[in-house]
Coordinates of C-alpha atoms in Angstrom, one line a residue:
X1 CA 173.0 109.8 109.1
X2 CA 176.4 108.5 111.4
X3 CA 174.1 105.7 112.4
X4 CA 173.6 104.5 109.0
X5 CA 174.9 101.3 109.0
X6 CA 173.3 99.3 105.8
X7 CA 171.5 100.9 102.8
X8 CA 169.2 99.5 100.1
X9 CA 167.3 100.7 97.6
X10 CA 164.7 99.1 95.0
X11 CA 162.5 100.3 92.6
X12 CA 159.2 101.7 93.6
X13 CA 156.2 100.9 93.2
X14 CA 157.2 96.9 92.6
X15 CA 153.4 96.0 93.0
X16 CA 152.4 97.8 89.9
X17 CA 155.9 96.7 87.9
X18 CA 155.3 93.1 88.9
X19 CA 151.9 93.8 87.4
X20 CA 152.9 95.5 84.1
X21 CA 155.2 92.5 83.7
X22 CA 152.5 90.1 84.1
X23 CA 150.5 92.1 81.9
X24 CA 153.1 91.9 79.4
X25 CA 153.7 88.7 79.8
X26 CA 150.2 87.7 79.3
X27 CA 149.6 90.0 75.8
X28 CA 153.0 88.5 74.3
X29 CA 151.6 84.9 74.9
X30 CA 148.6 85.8 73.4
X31 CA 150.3 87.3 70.6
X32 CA 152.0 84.4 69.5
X33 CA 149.3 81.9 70.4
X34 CA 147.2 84.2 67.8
X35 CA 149.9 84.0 65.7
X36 CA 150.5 80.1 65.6
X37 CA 147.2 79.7 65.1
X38 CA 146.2 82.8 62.4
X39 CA 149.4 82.5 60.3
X40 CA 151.9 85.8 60.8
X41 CA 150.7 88.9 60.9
X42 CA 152.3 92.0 61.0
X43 CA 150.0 93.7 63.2
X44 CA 150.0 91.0 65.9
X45 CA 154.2 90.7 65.4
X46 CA 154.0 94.5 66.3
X47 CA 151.8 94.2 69.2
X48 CA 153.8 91.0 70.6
X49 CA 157.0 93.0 69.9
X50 CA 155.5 96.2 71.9
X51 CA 154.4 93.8 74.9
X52 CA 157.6 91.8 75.1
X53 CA 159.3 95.2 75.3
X54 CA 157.5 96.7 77.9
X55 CA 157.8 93.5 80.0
X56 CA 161.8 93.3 79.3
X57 CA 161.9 97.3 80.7
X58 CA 159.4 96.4 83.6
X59 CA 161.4 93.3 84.5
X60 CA 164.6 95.1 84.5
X61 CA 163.5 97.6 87.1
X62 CA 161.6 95.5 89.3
X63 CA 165.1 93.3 89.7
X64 CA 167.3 95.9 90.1
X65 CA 168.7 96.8 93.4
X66 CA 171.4 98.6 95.3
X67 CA 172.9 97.9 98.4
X68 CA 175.8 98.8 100.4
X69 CA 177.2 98.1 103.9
X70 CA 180.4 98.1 105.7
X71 CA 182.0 96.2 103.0
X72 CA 181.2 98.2 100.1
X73 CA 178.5 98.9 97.7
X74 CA 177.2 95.9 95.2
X75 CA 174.7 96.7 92.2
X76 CA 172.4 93.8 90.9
X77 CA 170.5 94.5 87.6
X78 CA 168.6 91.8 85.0
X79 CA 171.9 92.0 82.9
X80 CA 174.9 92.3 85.1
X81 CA 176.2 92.6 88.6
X82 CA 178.6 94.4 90.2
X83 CA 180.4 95.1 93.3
X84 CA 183.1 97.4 95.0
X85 CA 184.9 98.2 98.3
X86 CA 184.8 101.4 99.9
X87 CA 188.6 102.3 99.4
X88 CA 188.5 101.9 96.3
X89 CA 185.4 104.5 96.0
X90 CA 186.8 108.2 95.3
X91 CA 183.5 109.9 95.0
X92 CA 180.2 109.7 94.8
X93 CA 178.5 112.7 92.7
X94 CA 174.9 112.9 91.3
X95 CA 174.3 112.5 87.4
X96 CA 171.9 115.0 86.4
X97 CA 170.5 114.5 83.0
X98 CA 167.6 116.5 81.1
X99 CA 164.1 114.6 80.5
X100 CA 163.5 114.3 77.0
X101 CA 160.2 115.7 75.7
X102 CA 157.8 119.2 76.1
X103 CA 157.5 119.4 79.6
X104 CA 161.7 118.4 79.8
X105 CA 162.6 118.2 83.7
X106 CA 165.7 116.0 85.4
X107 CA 166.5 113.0 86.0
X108 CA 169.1 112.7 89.2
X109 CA 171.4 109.3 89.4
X110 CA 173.7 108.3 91.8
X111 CA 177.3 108.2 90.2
X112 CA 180.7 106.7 91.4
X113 CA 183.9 107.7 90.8
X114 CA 186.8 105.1 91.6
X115 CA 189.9 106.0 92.3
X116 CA 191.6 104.4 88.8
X117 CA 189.6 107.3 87.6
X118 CA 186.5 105.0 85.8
X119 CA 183.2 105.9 86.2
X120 CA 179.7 103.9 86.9
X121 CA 176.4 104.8 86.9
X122 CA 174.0 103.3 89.5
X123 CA 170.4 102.1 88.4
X124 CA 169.2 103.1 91.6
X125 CA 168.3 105.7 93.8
X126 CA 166.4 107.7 90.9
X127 CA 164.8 110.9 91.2
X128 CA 162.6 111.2 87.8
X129 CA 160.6 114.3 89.3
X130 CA 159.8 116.1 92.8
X131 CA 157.7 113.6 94.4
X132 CA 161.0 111.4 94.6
X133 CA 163.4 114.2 95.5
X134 CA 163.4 114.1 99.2
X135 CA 163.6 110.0 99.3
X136 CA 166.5 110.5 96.6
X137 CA 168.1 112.8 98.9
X138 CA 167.9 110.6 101.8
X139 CA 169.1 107.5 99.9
X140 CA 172.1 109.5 98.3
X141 CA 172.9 111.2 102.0
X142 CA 173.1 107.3 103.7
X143 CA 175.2 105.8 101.0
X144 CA 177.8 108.9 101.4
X145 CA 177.8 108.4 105.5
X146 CA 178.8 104.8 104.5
X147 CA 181.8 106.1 102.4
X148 CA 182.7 109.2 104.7
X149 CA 182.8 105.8 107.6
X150 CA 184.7 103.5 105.7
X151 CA 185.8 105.3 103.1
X152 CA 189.7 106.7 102.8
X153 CA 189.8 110.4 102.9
X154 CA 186.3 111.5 102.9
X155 CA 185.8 115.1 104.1
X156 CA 182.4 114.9 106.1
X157 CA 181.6 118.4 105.0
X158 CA 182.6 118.1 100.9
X159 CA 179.7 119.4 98.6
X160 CA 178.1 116.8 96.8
X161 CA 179.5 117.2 92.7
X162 CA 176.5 117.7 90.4
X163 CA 177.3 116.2 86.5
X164 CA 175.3 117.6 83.9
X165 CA 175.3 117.9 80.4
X166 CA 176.8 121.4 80.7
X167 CA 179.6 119.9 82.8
X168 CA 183.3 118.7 81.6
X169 CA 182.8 115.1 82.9
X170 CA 179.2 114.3 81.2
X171 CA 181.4 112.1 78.8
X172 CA 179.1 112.3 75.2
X173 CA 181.7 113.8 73.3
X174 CA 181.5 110.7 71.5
X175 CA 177.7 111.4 70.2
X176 CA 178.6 114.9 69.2
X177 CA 181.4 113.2 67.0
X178 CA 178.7 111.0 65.2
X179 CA 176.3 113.2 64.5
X180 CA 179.3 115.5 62.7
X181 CA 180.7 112.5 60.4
X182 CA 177.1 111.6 59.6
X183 CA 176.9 115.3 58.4
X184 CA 179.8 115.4 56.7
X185 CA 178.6 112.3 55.0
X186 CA 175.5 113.8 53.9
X187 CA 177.0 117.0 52.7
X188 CA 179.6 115.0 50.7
X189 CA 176.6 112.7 48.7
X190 CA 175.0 115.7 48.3
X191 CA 177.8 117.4 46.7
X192 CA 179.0 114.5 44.6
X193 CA 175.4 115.0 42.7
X194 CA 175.6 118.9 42.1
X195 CA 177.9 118.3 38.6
X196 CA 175.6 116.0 37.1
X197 CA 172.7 117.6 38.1
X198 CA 173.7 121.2 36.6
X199 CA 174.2 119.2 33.6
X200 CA 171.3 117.8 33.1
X201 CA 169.4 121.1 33.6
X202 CA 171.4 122.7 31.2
X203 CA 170.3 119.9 28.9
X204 CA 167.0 120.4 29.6
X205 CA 166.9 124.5 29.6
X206 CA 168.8 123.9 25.8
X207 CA 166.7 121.1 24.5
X208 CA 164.7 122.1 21.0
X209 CA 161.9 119.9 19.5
X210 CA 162.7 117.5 17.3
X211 CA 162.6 117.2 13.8
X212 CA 161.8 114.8 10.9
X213 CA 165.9 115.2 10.4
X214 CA 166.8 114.1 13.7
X215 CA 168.7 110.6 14.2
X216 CA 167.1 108.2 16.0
X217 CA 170.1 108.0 18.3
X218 CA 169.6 111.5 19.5
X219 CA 165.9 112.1 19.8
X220 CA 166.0 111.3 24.0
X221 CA 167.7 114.6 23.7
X222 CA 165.0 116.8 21.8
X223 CA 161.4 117.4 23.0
X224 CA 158.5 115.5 21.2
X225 CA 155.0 116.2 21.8
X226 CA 151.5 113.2 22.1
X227 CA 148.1 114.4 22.5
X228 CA 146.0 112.8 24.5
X229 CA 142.6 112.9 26.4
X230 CA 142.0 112.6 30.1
X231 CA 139.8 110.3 30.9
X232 CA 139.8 110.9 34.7
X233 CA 141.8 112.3 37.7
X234 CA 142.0 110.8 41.2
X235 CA 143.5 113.4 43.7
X236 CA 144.6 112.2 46.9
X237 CA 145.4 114.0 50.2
X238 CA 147.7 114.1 52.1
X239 CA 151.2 111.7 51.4
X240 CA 149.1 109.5 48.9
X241 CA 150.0 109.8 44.6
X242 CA 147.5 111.6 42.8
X243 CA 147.0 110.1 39.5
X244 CA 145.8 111.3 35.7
X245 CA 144.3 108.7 33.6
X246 CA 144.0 108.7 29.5
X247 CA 141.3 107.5 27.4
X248 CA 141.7 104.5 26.0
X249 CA 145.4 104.2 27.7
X250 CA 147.2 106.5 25.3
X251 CA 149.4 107.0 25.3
X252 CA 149.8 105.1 28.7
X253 CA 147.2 104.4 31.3
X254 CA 148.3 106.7 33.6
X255 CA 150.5 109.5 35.0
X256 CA 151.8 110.4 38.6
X257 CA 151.0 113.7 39.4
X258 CA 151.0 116.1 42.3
X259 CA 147.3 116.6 43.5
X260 CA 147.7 119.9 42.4
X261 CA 147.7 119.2 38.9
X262 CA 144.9 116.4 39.8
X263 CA 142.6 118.9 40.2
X264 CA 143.5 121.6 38.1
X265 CA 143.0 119.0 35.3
X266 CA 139.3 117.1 34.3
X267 CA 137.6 114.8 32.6
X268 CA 137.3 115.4 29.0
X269 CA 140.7 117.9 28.5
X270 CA 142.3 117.7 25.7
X271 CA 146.1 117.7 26.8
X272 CA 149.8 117.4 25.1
X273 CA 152.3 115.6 26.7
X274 CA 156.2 116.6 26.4
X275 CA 158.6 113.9 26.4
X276 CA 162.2 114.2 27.4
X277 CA 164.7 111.3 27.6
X278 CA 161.8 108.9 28.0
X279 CA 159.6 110.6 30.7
X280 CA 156.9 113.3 30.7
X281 CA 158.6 116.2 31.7
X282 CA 155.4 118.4 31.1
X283 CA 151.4 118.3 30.6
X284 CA 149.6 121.2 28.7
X285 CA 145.9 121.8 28.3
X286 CA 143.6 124.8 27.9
X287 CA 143.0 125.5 31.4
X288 CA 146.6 124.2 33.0
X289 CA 149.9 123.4 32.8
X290 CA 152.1 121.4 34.6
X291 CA 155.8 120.6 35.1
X292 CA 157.4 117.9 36.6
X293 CA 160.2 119.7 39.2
X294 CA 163.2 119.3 37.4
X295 CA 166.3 118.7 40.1
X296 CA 168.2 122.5 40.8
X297 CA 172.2 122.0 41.1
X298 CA 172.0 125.0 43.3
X299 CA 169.3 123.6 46.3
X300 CA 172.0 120.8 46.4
X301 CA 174.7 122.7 46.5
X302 CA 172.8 124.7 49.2
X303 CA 171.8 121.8 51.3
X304 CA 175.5 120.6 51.3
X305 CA 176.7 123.9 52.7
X306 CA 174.0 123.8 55.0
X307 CA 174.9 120.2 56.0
X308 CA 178.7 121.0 56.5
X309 CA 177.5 124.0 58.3
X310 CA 175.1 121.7 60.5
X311 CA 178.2 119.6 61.7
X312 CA 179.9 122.3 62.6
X313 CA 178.7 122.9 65.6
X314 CA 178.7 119.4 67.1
X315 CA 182.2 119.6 66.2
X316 CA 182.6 122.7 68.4
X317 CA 180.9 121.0 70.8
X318 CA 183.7 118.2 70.7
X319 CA 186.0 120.9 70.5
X320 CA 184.7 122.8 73.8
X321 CA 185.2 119.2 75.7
X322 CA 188.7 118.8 74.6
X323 CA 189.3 122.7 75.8
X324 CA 187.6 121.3 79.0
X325 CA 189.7 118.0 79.6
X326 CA 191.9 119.2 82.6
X327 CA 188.7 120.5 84.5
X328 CA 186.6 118.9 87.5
X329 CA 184.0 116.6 86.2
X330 CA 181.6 119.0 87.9
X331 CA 182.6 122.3 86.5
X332 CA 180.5 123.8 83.9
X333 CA 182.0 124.3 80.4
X334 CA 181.3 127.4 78.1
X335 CA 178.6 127.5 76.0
X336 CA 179.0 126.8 72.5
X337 CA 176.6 129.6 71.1
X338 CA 179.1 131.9 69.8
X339 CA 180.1 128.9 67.3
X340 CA 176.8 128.7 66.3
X341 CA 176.8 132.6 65.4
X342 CA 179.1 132.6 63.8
X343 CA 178.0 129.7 61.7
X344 CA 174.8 131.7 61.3
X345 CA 176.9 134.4 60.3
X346 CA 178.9 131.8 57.6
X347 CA 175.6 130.6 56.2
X348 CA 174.4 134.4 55.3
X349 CA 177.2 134.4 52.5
X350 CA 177.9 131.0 51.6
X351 CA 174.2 129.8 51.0
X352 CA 173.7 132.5 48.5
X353 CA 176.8 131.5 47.0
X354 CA 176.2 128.5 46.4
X355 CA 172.7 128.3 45.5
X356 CA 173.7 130.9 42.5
X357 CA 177.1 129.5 41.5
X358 CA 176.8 125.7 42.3
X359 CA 179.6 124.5 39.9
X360 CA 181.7 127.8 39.3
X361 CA 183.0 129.5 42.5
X362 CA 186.1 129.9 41.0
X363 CA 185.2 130.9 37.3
X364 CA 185.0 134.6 37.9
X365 CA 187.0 137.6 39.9
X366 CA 183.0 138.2 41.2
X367 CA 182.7 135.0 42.8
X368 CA 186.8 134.8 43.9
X369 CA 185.9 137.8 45.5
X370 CA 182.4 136.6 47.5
X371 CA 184.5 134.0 48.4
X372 CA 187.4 135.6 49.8
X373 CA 185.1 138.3 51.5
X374 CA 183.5 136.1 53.1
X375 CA 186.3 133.3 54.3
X376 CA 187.4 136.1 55.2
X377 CA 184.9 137.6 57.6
X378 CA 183.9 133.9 58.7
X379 CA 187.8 133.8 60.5
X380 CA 186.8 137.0 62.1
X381 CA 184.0 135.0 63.3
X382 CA 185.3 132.2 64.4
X383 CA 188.3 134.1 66.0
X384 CA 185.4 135.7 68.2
X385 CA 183.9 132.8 68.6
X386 CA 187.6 131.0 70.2
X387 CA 188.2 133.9 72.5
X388 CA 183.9 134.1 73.7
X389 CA 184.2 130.5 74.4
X390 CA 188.0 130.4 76.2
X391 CA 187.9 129.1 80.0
X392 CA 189.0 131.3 82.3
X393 CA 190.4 130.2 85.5
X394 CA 189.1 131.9 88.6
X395 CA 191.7 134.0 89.7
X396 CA 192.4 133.5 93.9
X397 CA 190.8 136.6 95.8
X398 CA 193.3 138.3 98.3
X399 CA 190.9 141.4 99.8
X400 CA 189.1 140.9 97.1
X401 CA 191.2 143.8 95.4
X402 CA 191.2 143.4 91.8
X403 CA 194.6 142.3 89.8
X404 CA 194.5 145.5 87.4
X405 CA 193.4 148.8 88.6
X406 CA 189.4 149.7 87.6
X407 CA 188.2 152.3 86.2
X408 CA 186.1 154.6 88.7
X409 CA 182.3 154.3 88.1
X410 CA 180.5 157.3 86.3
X411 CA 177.1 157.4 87.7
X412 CA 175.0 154.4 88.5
X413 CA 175.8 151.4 87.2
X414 CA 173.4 147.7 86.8
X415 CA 175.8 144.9 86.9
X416 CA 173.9 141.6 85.7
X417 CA 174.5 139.2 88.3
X418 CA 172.6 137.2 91.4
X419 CA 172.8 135.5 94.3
X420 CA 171.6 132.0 94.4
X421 CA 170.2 132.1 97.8
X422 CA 167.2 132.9 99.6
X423 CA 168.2 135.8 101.5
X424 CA 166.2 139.4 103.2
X425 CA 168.4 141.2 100.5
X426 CA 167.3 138.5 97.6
X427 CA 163.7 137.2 98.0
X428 CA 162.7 134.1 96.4
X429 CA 165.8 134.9 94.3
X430 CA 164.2 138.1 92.2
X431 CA 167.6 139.8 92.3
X432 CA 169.2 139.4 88.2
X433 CA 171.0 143.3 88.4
X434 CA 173.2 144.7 91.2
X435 CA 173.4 148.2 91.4
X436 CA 176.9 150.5 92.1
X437 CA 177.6 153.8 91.9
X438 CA 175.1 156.1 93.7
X439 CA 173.8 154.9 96.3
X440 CA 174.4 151.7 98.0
X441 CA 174.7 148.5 96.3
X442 CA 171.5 147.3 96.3
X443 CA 170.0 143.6 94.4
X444 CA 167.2 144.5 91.5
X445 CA 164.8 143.1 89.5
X446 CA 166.3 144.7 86.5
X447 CA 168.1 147.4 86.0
X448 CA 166.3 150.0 87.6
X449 CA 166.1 151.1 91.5
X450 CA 162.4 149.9 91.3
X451 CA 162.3 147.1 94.2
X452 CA 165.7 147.3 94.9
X453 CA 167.2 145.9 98.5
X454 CA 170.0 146.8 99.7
X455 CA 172.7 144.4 100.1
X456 CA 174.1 144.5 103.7
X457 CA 178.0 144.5 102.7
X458 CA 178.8 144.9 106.6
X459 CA 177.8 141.3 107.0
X460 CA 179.8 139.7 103.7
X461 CA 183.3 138.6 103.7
X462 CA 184.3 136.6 100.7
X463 CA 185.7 133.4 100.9
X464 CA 186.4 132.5 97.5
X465 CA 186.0 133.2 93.6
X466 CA 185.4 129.2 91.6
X467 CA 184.2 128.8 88.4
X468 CA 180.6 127.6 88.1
X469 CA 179.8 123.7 88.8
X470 CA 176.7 121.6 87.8
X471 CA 175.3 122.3 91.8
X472 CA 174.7 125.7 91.1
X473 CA 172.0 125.5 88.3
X474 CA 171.3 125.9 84.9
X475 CA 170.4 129.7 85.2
X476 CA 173.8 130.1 85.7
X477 CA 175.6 130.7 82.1
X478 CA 178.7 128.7 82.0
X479 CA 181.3 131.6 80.8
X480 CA 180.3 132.8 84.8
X481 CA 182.8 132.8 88.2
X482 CA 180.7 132.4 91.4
X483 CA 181.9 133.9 94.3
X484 CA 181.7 132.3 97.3
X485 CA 180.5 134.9 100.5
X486 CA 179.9 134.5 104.3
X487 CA 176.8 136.5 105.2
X488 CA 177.2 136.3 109.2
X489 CA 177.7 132.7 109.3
X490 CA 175.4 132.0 106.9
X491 CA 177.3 130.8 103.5
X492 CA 175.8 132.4 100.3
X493 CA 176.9 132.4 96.4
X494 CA 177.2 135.6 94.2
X495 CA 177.2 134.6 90.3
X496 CA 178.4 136.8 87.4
X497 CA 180.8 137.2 84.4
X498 CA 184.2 137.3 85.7
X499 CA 185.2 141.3 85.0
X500 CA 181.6 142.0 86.8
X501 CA 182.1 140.0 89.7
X502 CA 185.5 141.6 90.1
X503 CA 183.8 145.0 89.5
X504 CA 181.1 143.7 92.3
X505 CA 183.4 142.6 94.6
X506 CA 185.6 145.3 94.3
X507 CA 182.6 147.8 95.4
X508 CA 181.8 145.7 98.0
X509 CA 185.0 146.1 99.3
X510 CA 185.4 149.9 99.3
X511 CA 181.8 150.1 100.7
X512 CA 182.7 148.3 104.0
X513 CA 185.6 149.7 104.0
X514 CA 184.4 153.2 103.8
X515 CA 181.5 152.2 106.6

């Protein structure tokens, strides 16, 4: 790629986007011609609407192009243009985000980094599966021998950065935010409704019949009772009402029910209807009963724990990106499972909690002391949760002997960790266990000798201990160190949790050493 000296890149295949965009074109005139001449219709607004949108997206990728030269690289889209020098280019990475949908995949962008530290985005080279992998590679690989040739301190050999979702500089801390204030929101309404809805189920748990000697003014508060005959039911499945009608529309023509209750009653029953503050809050005949679901204080209390809960962890998700701020764009944070633990572990004593004592968690020593049990053991928790998520740097590797002094191995031990590459000792990757102790270190399938290889340590000098980057993969956890190796020229990466990769490398070392 030295020779490169001009790049460009547009969409593929432009025959069959020009064509969806005549297409397009075509069913949006019809559309509206059907529509001028019909009267508006929602169906044909909807199917305009779909057509003008697919045109719009077809248009904007069949106009959009990249192209770069000695003077720099310049973006043209449907919306906006954009141009800039190579100086003023830092870095050019790949943005690797995950296809939405069941069969998932990647899609692989071409980012640029400038060197006031903002970032763009280009529309093109794509890679949306692994037909376009090799031309995505070849476009990414001329653009970067432009840079490394006109570019201002370009290392020829530097690796290209992957950015991920898992990685520091994916930038969407901003979503994670949103969807946490819209929780909070939700929890809040939800919350704000569990007082007056407790009330009105005590009403309704303490209301009596009324009597000849009630007032007027309080008889929505008492039950009173009309008999009635059903004239007919009409059930309806699924998401429709089901409806009970009355004979002679009495006492009203006719009642929303579930279809349940539609077909438990028939035509002909003789029924009584209970009223309660002006509705029917129940139906009673000779072969069944319903009873319209009268609102529990405790499910809303419940769903407003669960929804504070919920926003929890995009907020440790926030939390994990500020912890992350002073990393490389390409590293890979920590996961934020453990905060989701131990909001599992929150919810196992809170949702009870709530859902039995909505309105009184501080009315009795029993519930003060659920509560401040389990506040209690939730700290714990999240405490473990903190230290499981920390970064840890990757400590320098000098002889790759450890900082502190290990313990000496009893027996044989199956560390979990890989290489990533290829290798005689690693076939086709197969390797998730190493093996120590007795024996040679050897890569496994598990952990178990069965299948093992031995791992030639005469031929491996380490080069360096990192922390793990978007390039190395998503089977690689992001609470791992990768150690970088040289296997007889050939360069190869080790992955594990930082104590085992210390413990790996460490008997490594005393193997070769004792050979």
């Amino acid at each position: 790629m030295t020779d490169v000296h001009e790049v460009h890149c547009r969409a593929r295949p432009r025959r069959a986007l020009w064509l969806s965009v005549a297409f397009a074109a075509a069913g949006s005139g019809a559309s509206a011609v059907w529509t001028a001449y019909r009267g508006p219709s929602v169906l044909w607004l909807v199917v305009g609407g779909s057509f003008a949108v697919i045109g719009l997206v077809s248009l904007y990728l069949v106009t959009a192009r990249v192209s770069a030269d000695a003077r720099g690289l310049r973006s043209w889209t449907l919306l906006r243009r954009w141009s800039v020098p190579w100086p003023e280019v830092a870095e050019l990475r790949i943005r690797l985000r995950r296809r939405s949908g069941s069969r998932g995949g990647q899609i692989r962008r071409v980012g640029v980094l400038l060197r006031d530290g903002r970032r763009r985005t280009l529309p093109l080279p794509v890679a949306t599966g692994p037909y376009e992998l090799d031309l995505f590679q070849e476009q990414l690989a001329a653009l970067r021998a432009l840079h490394q040739r006109h570019g201002t301190g370009v290392p020829e050999s530097a690796a290209v950065p992957v950015v991920s979702d898992r990685t520091a500089g994916r930038g969407w801390a901003g979503a994670a935010v949103l969807w946490c204030a819209v929780l909070l929101v939700g929890a809040g309404v939800a919350a704000a409704f569990v007082s007056d809805t407790a009330a009105d189920q005590r009403a309704w748990r303490a209301a009596v019949p009324c009597t000849t000697a009630t007032p007027a003014a309080q008889r929505r508060e008492c039950l009173t009772y009309t008999s009635a005959v059903i004239a007919r039911t009409d059930p309806n499945r699924p998401k429709k009402s089901s409806w009970v009608y009355f004979t002679d529309d009495r006492p009203f023509r006719r009642l929303e029910v579930p279809v349940e209750a539609a077909d438990g009653f028939h035509a002909g029953d003789k029924v009584q209807l209970t009223f309660w503050r002006g509705e029917v809050r129940a139906v009673t005949g000779s072969r069944y009963v319903w009873h319209r679901h009268v609102p529990n204080a405790g499910t809303l209390a419940v769903m407003s724990a669960l929804a504070v809960l919920a926003a929890g962890y995009p907020g440790a998700l926030t939390v994990q990106r500020v912890r992350g701020r002073r990393l490389p764009d390409d590293e890979v944070l920590p996961s934020a499972l453990p905060f989701g633990f131990a909001l599992a572990g929150t919810a196992l004593w809170l949702v009870p909690l709530c859902y039995l004592h909505p309105t009184t968690l501080l009315a009795s020593p029993t519930t003060i002391g659920w509560l401040t049990a389990g506040t209690l053991g939730s700290a714990a928790l999240l405490t473990w949760a903190w230290r499981e998520t920390r970064i840890r740097p990757a400590l320098p590797v000098d002889g790759v002997e450890p900082a502190v002094e290990l313990p000496e191995l009893d027996g044989e031990v199956f560390v979990s960790a890989r290489f990533l590459e290829h290798t005689d000792y690693n076939p086709h990757g197969f390797g998730t266990h190493i093996a120590l102790g007795d024996g040679p270190p050897a890569v496994t399938p598990g952990p178990g000798r069965f299948a093992a290889r031995r791992i030639p340590v005469e031929r491996l000098t380490v080069k360096a201990v990192r922390r793990a980057r978007g390039g190395d993969g998503d089977t690689v956890p992001g609470d791992w160190h990768i150690a970088e190796l040289d296997d007889g020229g050939r360069p190869v990466r080790l992955a594990a949790a930082p104590d085992d990769l210390t413990r790996v490398l460490h008997e490594l070392a005393a193997v070769r050493e004792v050979s």
